[in-house]
mmCIF file of C-alpha atoms in Angstrom:
data_model
loop_
_atom_site.group_PDB
_atom_site.id
_atom_site.type_symbol
_atom_site.label_atom_id
_atom_site.label_comp_id
_atom_site.label_asym_id
_atom_site.label_seq_id
_atom_site.Cartn_x
_atom_site.Cartn_y
_atom_site.Cartn_z
ATOM 1 C CA MET U 293 0.218 -0.213 -0.208
ATOM 2 C CA ARG U 294 2.853 2.655 1.128
ATOM 3 C CA LEU U 295 4.606 1.436 -2.769
ATOM 4 C CA LEU U 296 1.372 2.912 -3.987
ATOM 5 C CA LYS U 297 1.052 5.714 -1.492
ATOM 6 C CA GLU U 298 4.843 6.780 -2.736
ATOM 7 C CA LYS U 299 4.442 5.953 -7.040
ATOM 8 C CA LEU U 300 0.247 8.140 -7.034
ATOM 9 C CA ARG U 301 1.975 10.760 -5.141
ATOM 10 C CA SER U 302 5.304 10.609 -7.798
ATOM 11 C CA LEU U 303 2.282 11.028 -10.856
ATOM 12 C CA ALA U 304 0.909 14.218 -9.147
ATOM 13 C CA GLY U 305 3.761 15.372 -8.638
ATOM 14 C CA TRP U 306 5.116 14.659 -12.561
ATOM 15 C CA ILE U 307 1.267 15.758 -13.402
ATOM 16 C CA ARG U 308 1.688 19.583 -11.628
ATOM 17 C CA ARG U 309 5.316 19.651 -12.762
ATOM 18 C CA PHE U 310 3.657 19.304 -16.338
ATOM 19 C CA VAL U 311 0.575 21.740 -16.367
ATOM 20 C CA ALA U 312 2.774 24.901 -15.124
ATOM 21 C CA ASP U 313 5.331 24.375 -17.285
ATOM 22 C CA ARG U 314 4.573 27.083 -19.914
ATOM 23 C CA ARG U 315 7.887 26.292 -22.935
ATOM 24 C CA GLY U 316 5.356 23.673 -24.263
ATOM 25 C CA VAL U 317 2.695 26.846 -25.091
ATOM 26 C CA SER U 318 5.584 28.995 -27.757
ATOM 27 C CA SER U 319 5.482 26.075 -29.318
ATOM 28 C CA VAL U 320 2.589 25.549 -30.234
ATOM 29 C CA GLU U 321 2.157 29.140 -31.180
ATOM 30 C CA TYR U 322 5.115 28.238 -33.586
ATOM 31 C CA ALA U 323 3.499 25.125 -35.307
ATOM 32 C CA LEU U 324 0.222 27.122 -35.301
ATOM 33 C CA ILE U 325 1.979 30.260 -37.194
ATOM 34 C CA VAL U 326 3.303 28.068 -40.329
ATOM 35 C CA VAL U 327 0.476 25.134 -40.658
ATOM 36 C CA ALA U 328 -1.042 29.199 -41.022
ATOM 37 C CA VAL U 329 1.112 30.525 -43.760
ATOM 38 C CA ILE U 330 0.745 27.200 -45.322
ATOM 39 C CA ALA U 331 -2.856 26.700 -45.898
ATOM 40 C CA ILE U 332 -2.317 31.341 -46.896
ATOM 41 C CA VAL U 333 0.683 30.205 -49.519
ATOM 42 C CA GLY U 334 -1.675 27.145 -50.490
ATOM 43 C CA ALA U 335 -4.600 29.365 -50.915
ATOM 44 C CA MET U 336 -3.032 31.781 -53.974
ATOM 45 C CA THR U 337 -1.269 28.983 -55.130
ATOM 46 C CA ALA U 338 -4.908 27.686 -56.203
ATOM 47 C CA ALA U 339 -5.960 30.915 -56.964
ATOM 48 C CA LEU U 340 -3.286 31.775 -59.467
ATOM 49 C CA THR U 341 -3.285 29.398 -60.829
ATOM 50 C CA ASP U 342 -5.111 29.824 -63.653
ATOM 51 C CA SER U 343 -3.752 32.985 -64.292
ATOM 52 C CA PHE U 344 -0.267 31.664 -64.586
ATOM 53 C CA ASP U 345 -2.557 28.687 -67.139
ATOM 54 C CA ASN U 346 -3.384 31.634 -69.454
ATOM 55 C CA MET U 347 -0.428 34.102 -68.607
ATOM 56 C CA PHE U 348 2.223 31.033 -70.833
ATOM 57 C CA ASN U 349 -0.448 29.647 -72.790
ATOM 58 C CA ASN U 350 -0.805 32.948 -74.456
ATOM 59 C CA MET U 351 3.444 33.759 -74.171
ATOM 60 C CA GLN U 352 3.286 30.203 -76.198
ATOM 61 C CA ASN U 353 0.443 31.916 -79.099
ATOM 62 C CA GLN U 354 2.294 34.518 -80.019
ATOM 63 C CA LEU U 355 5.535 32.683 -79.958
ATOM 64 C CA ASP U 356 3.598 30.056 -82.579
ATOM 65 C CA ASN U 357 2.558 33.854 -84.138
ATOM 66 C CA ALA U 358 5.949 35.264 -84.265
ATOM 67 C CA ILE U 359 7.297 31.220 -86.168
ATOM 68 C CA THR U 360 4.968 31.621 -88.797
#
């Protein structure tokens, strides 16, 4: 019984230290910022894909017309 009480106290102390430790908060914030940047870049890429495709198609057509 004594061993169980000691283990429970040890576990309770570990949980208290874990909850009080704030170092992981900044890591989570940085991870959220990275996810937001990736999402923005992905959305912009998806939005600009048609514009770039049209631009390069127009350039190709102009080159084809200039050659012939």
